[in-house]
mmCIF file of C-alpha atoms in Angstrom:
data_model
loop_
_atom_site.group_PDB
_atom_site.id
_atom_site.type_symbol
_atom_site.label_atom_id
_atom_site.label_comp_id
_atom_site.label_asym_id
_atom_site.label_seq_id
_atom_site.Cartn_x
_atom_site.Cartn_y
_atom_site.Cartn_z
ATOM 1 C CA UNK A 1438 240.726 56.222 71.472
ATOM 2 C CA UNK A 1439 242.024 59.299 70.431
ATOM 3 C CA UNK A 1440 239.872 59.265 67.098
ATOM 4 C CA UNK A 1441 236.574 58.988 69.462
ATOM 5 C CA UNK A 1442 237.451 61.825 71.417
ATOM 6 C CA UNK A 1443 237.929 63.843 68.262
ATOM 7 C CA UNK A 1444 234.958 62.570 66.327
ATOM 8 C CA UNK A 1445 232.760 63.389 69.277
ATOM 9 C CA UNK A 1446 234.472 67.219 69.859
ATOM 10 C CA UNK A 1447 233.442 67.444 66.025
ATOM 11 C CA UNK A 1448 229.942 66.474 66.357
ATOM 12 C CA UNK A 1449 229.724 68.576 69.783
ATOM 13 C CA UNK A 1450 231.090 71.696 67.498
ATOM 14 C CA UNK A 1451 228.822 70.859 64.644
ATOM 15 C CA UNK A 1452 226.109 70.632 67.303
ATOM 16 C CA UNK A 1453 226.831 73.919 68.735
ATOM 17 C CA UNK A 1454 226.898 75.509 65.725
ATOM 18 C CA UNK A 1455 223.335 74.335 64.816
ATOM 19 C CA UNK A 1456 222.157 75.703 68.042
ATOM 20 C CA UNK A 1457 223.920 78.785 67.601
ATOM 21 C CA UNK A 1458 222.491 79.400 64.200
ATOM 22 C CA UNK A 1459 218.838 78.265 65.066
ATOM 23 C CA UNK A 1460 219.274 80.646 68.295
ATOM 24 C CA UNK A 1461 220.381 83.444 66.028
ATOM 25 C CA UNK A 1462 217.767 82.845 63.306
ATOM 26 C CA UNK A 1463 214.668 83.130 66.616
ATOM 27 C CA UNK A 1464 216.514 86.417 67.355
ATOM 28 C CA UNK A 1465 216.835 87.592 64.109
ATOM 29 C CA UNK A 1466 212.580 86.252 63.534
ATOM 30 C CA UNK A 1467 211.943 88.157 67.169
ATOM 31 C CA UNK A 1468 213.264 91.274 65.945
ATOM 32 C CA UNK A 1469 211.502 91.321 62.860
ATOM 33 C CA UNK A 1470 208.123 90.383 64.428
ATOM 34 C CA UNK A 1471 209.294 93.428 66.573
ATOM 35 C CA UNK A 1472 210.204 95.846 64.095
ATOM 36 C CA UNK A 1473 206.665 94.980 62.074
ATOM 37 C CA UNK A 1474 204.594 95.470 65.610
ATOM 38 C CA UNK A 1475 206.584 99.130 65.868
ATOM 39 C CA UNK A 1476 205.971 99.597 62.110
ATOM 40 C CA UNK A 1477 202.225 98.975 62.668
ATOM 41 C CA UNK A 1478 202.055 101.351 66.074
ATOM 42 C CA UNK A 1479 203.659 104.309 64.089
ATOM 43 C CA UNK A 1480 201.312 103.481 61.010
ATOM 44 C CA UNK A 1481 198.311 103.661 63.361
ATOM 45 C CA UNK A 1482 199.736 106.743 64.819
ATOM 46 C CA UNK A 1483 199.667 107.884 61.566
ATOM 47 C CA UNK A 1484 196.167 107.368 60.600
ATOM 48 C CA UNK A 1485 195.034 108.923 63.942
ATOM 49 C CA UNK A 1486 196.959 112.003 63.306
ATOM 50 C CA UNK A 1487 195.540 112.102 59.853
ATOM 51 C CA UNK A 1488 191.779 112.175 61.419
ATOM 52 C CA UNK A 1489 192.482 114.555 63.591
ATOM 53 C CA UNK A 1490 190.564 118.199 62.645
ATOM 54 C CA UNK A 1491 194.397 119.941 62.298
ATOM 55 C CA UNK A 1492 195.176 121.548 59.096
ATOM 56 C CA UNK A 1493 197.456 119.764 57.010
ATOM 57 C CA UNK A 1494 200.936 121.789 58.229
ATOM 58 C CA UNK A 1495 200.304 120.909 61.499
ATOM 59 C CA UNK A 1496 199.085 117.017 60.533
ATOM 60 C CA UNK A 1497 202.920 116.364 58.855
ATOM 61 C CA UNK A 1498 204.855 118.655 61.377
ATOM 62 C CA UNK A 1499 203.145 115.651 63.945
ATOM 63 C CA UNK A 1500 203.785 112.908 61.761
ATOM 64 C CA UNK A 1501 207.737 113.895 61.292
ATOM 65 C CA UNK A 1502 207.466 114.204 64.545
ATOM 66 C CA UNK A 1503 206.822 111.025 65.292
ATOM 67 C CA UNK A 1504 209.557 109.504 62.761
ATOM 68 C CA UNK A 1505 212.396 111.289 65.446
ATOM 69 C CA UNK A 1506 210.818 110.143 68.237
ATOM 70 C CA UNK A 1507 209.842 106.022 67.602
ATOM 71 C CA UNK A 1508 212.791 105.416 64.863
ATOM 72 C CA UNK A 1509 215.339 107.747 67.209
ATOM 73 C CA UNK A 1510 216.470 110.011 64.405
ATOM 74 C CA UNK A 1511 218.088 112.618 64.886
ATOM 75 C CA UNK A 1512 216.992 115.001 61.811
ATOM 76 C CA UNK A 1513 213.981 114.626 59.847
ATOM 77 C CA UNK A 1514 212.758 117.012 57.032
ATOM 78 C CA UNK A 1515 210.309 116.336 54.684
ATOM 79 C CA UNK A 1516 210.305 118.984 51.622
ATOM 80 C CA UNK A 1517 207.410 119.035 48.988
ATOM 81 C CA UNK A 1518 206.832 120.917 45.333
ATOM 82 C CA UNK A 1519 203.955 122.847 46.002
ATOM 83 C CA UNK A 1520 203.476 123.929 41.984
ATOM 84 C CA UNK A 1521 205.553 127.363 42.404
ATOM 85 C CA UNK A 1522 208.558 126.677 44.340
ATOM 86 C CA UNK A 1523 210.001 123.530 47.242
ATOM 87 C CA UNK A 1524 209.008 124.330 50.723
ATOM 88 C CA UNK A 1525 210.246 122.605 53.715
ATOM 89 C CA UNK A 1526 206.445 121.016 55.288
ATOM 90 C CA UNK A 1527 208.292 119.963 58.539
ATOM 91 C CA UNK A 1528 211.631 119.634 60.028
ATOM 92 C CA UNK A 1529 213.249 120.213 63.002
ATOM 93 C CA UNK A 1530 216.436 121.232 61.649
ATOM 94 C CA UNK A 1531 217.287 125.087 63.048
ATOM 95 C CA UNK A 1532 215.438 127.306 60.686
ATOM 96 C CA UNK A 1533 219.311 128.969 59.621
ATOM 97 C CA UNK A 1534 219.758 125.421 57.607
ATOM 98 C CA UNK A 1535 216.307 125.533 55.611
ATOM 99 C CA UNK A 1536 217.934 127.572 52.810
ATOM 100 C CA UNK A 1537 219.788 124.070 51.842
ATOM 101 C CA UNK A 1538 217.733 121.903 52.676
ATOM 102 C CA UNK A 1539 214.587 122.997 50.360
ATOM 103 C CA UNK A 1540 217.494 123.072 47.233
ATOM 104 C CA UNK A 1541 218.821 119.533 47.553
ATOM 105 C CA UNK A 1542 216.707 118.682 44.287
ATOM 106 C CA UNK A 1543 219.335 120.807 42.656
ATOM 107 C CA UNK A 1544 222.603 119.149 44.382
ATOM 108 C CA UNK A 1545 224.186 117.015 41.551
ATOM 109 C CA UNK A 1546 224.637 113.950 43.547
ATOM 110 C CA UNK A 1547 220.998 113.678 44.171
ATOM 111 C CA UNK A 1548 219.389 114.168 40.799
ATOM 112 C CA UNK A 1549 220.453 110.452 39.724
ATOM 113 C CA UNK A 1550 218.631 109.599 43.011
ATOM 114 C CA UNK A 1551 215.036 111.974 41.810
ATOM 115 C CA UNK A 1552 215.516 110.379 38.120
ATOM 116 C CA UNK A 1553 215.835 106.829 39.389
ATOM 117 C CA UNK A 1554 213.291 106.664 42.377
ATOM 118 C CA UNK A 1555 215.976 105.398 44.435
ATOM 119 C CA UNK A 1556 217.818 106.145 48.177
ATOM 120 C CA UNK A 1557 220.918 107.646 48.056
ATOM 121 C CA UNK A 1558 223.137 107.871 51.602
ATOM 122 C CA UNK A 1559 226.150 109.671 51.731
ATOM 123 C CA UNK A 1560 228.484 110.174 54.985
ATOM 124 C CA UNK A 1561 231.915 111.210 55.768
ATOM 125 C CA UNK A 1562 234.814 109.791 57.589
ATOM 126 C CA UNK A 1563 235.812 112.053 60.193
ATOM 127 C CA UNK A 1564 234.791 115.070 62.234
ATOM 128 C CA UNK A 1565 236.765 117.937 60.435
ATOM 129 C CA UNK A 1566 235.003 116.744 56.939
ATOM 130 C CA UNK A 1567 230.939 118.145 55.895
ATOM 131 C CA UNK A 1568 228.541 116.739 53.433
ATOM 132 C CA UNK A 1569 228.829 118.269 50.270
ATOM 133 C CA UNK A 1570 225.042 119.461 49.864
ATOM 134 C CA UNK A 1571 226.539 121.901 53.128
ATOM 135 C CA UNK A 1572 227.421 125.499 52.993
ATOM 136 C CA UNK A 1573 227.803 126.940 56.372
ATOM 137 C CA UNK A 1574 226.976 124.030 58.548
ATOM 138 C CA UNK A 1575 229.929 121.959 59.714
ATOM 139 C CA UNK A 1576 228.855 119.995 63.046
ATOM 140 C CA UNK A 1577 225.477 119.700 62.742
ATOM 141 C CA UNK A 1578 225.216 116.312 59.913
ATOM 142 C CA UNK A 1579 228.155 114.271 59.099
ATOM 143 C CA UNK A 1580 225.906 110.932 57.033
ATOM 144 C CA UNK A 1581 222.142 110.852 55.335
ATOM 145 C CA UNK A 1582 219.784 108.982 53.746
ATOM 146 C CA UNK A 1583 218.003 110.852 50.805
ATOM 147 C CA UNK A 1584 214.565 109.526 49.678
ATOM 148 C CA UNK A 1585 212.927 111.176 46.745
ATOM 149 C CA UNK A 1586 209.086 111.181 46.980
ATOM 150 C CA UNK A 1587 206.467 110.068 44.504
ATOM 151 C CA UNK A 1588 203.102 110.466 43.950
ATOM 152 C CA UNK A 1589 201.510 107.892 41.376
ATOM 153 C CA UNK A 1590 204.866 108.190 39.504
ATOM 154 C CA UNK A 1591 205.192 112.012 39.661
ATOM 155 C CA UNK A 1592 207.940 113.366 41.798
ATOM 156 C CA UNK A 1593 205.979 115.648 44.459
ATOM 157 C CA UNK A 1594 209.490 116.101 47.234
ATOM 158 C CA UNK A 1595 211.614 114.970 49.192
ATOM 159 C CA UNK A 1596 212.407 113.391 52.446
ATOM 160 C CA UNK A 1597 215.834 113.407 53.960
ATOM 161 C CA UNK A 1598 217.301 112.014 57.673
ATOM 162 C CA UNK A 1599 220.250 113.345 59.334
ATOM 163 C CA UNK A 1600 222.945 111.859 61.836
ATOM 164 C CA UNK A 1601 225.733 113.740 63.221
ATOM 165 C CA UNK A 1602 228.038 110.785 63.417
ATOM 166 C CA UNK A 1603 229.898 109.572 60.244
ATOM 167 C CA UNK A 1604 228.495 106.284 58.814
ATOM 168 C CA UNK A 1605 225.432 106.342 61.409
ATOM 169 C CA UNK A 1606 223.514 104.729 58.793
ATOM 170 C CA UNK A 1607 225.676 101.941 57.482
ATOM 171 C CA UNK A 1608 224.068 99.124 59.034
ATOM 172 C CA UNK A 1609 220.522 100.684 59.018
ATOM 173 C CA UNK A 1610 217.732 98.596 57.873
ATOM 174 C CA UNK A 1611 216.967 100.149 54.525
ATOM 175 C CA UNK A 1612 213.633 98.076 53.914
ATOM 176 C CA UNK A 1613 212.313 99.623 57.167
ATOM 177 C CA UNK A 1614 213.087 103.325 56.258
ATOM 178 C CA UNK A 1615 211.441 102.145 53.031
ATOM 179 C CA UNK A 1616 208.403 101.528 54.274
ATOM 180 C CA UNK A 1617 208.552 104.489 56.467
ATOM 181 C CA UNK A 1618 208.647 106.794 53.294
ATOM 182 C CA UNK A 1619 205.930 104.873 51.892
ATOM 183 C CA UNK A 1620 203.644 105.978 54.770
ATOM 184 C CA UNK A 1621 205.048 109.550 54.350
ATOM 185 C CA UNK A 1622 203.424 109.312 50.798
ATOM 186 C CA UNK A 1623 200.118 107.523 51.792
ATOM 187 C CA UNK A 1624 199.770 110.531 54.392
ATOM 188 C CA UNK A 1625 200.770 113.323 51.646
ATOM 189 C CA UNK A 1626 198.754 111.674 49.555
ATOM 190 C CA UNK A 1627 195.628 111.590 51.705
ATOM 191 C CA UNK A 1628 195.877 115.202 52.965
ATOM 192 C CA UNK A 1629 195.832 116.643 49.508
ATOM 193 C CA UNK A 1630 192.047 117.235 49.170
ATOM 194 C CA UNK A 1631 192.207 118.775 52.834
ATOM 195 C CA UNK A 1632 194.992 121.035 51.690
ATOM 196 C CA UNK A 1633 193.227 122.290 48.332
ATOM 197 C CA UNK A 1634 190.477 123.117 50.233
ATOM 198 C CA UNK A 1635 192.391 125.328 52.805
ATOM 199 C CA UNK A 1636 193.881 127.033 49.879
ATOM 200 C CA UNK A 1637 190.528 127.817 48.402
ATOM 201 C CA UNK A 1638 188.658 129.200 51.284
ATOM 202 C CA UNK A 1639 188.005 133.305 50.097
ATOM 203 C CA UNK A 1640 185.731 135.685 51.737
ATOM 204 C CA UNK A 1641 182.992 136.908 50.102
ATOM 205 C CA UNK A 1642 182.617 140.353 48.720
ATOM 206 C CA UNK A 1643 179.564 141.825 49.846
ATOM 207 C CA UNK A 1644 179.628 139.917 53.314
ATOM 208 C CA UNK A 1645 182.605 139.696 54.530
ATOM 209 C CA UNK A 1646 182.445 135.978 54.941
ATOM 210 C CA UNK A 1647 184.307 132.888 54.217
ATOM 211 C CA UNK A 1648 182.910 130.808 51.528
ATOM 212 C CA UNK A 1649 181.754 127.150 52.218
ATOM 213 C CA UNK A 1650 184.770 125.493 52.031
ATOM 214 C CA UNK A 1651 186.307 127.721 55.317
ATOM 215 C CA UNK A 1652 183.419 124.974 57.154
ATOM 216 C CA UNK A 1653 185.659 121.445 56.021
ATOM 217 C CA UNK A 1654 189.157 122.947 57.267
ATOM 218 C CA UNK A 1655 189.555 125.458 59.766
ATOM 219 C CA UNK A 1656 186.276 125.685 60.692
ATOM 220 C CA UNK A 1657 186.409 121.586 62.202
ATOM 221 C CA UNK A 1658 188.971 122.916 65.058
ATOM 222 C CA UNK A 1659 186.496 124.529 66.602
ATOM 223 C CA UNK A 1660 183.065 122.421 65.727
ATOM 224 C CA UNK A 1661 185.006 119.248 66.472
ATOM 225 C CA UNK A 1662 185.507 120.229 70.139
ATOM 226 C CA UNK A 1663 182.375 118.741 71.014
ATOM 227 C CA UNK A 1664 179.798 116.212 70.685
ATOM 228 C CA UNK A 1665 177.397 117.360 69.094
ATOM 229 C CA UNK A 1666 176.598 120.936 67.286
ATOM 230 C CA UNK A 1667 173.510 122.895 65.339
ATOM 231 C CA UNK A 1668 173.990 123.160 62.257
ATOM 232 C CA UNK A 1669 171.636 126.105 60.453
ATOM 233 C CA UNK A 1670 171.255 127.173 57.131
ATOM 234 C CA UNK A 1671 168.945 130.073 55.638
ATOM 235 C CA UNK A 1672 167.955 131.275 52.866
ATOM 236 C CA UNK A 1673 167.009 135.000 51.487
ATOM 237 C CA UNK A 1674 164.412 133.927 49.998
ATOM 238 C CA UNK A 1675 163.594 137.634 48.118
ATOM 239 C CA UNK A 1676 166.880 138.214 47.025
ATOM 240 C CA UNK A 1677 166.626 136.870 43.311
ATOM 241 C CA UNK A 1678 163.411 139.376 42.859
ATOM 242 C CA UNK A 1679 165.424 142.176 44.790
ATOM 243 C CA UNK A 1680 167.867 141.446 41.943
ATOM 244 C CA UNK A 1681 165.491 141.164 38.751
ATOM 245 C CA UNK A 1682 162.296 143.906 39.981
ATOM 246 C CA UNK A 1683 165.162 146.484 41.588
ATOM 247 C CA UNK A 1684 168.500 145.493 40.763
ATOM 248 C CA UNK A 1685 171.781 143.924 41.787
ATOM 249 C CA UNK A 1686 173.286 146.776 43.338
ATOM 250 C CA UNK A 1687 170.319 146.513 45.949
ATOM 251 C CA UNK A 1688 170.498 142.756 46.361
ATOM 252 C CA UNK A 1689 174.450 143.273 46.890
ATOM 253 C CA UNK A 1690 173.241 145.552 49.746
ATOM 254 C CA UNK A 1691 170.909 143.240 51.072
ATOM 255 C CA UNK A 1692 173.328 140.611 51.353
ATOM 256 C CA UNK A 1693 175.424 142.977 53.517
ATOM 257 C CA UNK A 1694 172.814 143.945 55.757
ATOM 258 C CA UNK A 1695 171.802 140.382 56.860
ATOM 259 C CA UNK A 1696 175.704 139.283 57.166
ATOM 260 C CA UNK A 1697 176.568 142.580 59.441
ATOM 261 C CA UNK A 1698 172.900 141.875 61.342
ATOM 262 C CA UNK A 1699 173.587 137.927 61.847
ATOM 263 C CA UNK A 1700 177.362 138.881 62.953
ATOM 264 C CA UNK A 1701 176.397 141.377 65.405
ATOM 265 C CA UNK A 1702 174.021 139.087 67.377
ATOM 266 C CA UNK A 1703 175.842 135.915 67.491
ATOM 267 C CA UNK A 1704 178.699 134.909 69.445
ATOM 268 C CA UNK A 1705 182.209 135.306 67.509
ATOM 269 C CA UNK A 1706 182.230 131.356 69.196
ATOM 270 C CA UNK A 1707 180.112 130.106 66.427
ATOM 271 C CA UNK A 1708 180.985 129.925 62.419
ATOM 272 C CA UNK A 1709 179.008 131.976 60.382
ATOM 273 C CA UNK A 1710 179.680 131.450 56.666
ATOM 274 C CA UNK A 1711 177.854 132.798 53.195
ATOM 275 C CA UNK A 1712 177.281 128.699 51.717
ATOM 276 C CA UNK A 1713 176.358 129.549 47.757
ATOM 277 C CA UNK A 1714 174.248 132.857 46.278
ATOM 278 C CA UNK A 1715 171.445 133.494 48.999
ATOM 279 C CA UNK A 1716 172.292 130.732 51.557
ATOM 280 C CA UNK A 1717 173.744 131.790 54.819
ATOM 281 C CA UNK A 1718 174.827 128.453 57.310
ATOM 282 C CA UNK A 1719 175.228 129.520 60.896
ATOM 283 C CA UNK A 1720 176.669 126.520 63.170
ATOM 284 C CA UNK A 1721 175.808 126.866 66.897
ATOM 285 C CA UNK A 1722 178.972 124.250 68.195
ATOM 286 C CA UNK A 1723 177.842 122.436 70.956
ATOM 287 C CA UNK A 1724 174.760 123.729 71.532
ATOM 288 C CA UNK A 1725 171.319 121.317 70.408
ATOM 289 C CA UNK A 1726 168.468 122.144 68.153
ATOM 290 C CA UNK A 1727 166.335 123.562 71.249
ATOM 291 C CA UNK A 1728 169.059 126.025 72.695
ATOM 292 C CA UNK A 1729 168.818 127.928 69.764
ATOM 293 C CA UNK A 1730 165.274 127.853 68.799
ATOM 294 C CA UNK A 1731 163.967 131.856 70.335
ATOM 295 C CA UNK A 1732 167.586 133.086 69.468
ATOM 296 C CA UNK A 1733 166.819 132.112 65.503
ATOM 297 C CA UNK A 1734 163.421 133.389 66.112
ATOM 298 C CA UNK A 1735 164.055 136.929 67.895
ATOM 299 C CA UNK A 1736 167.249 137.031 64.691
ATOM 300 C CA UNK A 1737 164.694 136.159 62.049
ATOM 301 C CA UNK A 1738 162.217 139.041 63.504
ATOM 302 C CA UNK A 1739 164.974 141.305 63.496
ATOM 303 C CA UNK A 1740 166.309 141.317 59.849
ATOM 304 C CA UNK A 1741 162.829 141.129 59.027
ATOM 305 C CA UNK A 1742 162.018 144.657 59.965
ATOM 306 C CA UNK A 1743 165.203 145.810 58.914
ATOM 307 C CA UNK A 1744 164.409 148.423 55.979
ATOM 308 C CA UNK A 1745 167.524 148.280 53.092
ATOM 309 C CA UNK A 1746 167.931 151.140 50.437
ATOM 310 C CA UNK A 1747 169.812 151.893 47.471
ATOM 311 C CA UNK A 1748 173.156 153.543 48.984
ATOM 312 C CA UNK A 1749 176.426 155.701 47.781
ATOM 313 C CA UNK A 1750 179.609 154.078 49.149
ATOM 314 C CA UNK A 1751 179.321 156.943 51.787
ATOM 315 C CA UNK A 1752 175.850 155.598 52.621
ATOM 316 C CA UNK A 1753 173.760 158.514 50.849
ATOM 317 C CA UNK A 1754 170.253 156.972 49.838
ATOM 318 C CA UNK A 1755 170.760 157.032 45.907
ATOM 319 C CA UNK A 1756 166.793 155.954 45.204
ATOM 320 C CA UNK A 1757 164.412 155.974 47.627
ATOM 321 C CA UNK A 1758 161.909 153.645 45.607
ATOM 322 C CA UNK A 1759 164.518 151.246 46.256
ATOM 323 C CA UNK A 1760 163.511 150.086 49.418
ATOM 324 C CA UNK A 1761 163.116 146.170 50.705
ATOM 325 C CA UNK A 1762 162.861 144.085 53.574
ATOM 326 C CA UNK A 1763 164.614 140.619 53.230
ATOM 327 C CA UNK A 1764 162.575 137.101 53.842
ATOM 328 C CA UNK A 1765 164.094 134.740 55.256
ATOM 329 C CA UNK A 1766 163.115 131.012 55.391
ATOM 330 C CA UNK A 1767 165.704 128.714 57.863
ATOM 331 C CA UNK A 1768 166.265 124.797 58.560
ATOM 332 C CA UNK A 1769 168.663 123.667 61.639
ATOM 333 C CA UNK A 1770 169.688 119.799 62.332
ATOM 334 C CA UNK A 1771 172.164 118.170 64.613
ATOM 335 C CA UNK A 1772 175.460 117.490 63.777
ATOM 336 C CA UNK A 1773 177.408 114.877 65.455
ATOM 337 C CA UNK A 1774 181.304 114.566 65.877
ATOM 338 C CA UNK A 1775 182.952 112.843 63.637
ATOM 339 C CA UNK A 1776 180.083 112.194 60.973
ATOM 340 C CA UNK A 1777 179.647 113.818 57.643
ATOM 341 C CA UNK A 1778 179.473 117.997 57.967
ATOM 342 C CA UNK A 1779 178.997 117.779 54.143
ATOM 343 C CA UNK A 1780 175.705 115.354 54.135
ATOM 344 C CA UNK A 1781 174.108 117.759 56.643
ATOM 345 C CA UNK A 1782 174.529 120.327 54.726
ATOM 346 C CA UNK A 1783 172.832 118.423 51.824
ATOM 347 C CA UNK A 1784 170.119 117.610 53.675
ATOM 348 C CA UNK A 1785 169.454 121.192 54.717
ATOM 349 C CA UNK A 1786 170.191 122.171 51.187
ATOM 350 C CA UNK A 1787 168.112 119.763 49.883
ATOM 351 C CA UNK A 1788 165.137 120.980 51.948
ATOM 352 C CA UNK A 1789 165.602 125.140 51.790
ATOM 353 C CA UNK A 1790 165.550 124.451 47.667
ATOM 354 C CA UNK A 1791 162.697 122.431 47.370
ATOM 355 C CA UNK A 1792 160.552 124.598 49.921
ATOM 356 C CA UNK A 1793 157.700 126.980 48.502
ATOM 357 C CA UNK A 1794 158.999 130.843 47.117
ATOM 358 C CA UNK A 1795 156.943 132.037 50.137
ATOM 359 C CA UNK A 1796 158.081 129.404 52.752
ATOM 360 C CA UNK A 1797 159.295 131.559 55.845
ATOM 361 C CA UNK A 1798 159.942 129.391 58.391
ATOM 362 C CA UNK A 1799 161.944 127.880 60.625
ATOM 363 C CA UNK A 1800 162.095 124.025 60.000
ATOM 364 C CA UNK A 1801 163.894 121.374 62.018
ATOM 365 C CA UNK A 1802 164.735 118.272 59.974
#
């Protein structure tokens, strides 16, 4: 009798260990299936803040943002070579700290990390003991988790997290943080091209403008605020026979007058930019084709008339048989949030250069 009794306790434990492991493995599948649906969420998040028209410091300050706030870290800071020297692209670490943090590529224990690709965490075991990478902090970090960053295998950075409670991170799921850095890179990665054209954007010389890249970057803020925009370009149509029958110095001048002419009649609302040689583009944000049809007309009229001579720097008339009046021929379309600025501009491009020398119009295509 007392054999049954024991052979059925053993199957009843055996029994209850197969339920406790099949409960454990659903719980362990459920927070997976969670952890992927969060992973997704802050991926999407990701993308959205990548199509937003922000420049690219303010796109990753967002994105670290939102590491801290759906992962509950504590300190993020994401440091990138930017070909001279590291600089700290977002953190919110107290600016005192930045010093160290934008020189941890040079911190022995994490050049094994930059030379192998791989995580390297490092903590302490009580309160009264500091990181070694620290110089004057003592309270603020007591464990991390250092992630070099690459590029299509070239080391562009780092990204580091930041707990001030020893041995936060032992238990942390590494493959997660993993993929998080992954994302960091896709996102670095994808606002390159935005960021080499902020860095390019000059003004011009003779007008005072910014050149045609200002229109992809900065310029989106404010076209981007609504629906739908005009989108003008013109051309000086004279200026390469102001240049070859007079002479540069004249067609510099005319340049100048038309810029200061168009900027003292528009609204400092709208982007005025000088696009390439003797093409102007004027964009009218969220106003249509119609609302600016008499204002381009009265502004062509008025340049039109205006008389330019050879001047000194102190504006003495150096040849008075240098004397012109610009032409101007202009096309406008429509624009439309969140399409391509760039093929408008090629279609407007397209037309202006293939229209007549003596085309002096204004055209909407």
């Amino acid at each position: 009798m007392l054999v049954v009794v024991i052979i059925v306790l053993i199957i009843v434990v055996i029994g209850l260990i197969i339920y406790n492991l099949r409960i454990h493995k659903k719980i362990q599948t459920f927070k997976n299936i969670n952890q992927k649906i969060n992973n997704l969420s802050v991926v999407q998040d990701f993308m959205s803040t990548i199509g937003e028209t922000t420049s690219v410091d303010e796109k990753i300050k967002k994105i670290n943002d939102l590491l801290i706030e759906k992962y509950e870290i504590k300190y993020s800071t994401i440091v990138v070579f930017n070909g001279a020297e590291y600089e700290i692209v977002a953190s919110n670490v107290d600016k005192r700290h930045w010093d160290s943090l934008k020189a941890l590529q040079d911190v022995e224990m994490f050049k094994d990390s930059i030379s192998t690709a791989t995580p390297k965490y490092v903590t302490v075991n009580n309160e009264r003991e500091r990181l070694p990478y620290q110089k004057m902090e003592f309270g603020r970090a007591k464990s991390a988790i250092f992630f070099p960053l690459y590029i299509d295998n070239v080391y562009i950075g780092y990204w580091i997290i930041e707990s001030g409670t020893p041995h936060d991170f032992d238990n942390v799921d590494t493959t997660v943080l993993e993929v998080i850095k992954d994302n960091i890179v896709s996102v670095l990665k994808t606002v390159v091209h935005q960021k080499t054209l902020e860095a390019i954007v000059r003004k011009d010389l003779f007008s005072g403008l910014y050149s045609e890249e200002y229109l992809y970057g900065e310029a989106r803020k404010t076209i981007d605020q609504y629906t739908t925009s005009t989108v003008c370009m013109f051309r000086i149509i004279n200026l390469e026979e102001i240049n070859k029958k007079y002479s540069r110095e004249l067609g510099n001048q005319v340049v100048t007058k038309v810029s200061e002419y168009v900027k003292q009649n528009i609204s400092s609302e709208y982007i005025f930019v000088r696009y390439m040689g003797p093409k102007f583009v004027i964009v009218f944000s969220g106003v249509d084709t119609e609302g600016v049809a008499d204002f381009l007309n009265d502004l062509k009229e008025g340049i039109e008339k205006t008389e330019v001579t050879l001047q000194d720097s102190d504006g003495n008339i150096i040849d008075k048989n240098q004397k012109v009046t610009p032409k101007l021929n202009f096309a406008l379309s429509t624009y439309y949030k969140g399409t391509g600025l760039e093929e408008v501009l090629r279609k407007l491009e397209e037309y202006i250069d293939n229209a007549g020398d003596k085309e002096s119009d204004i055209t909407n295509i």
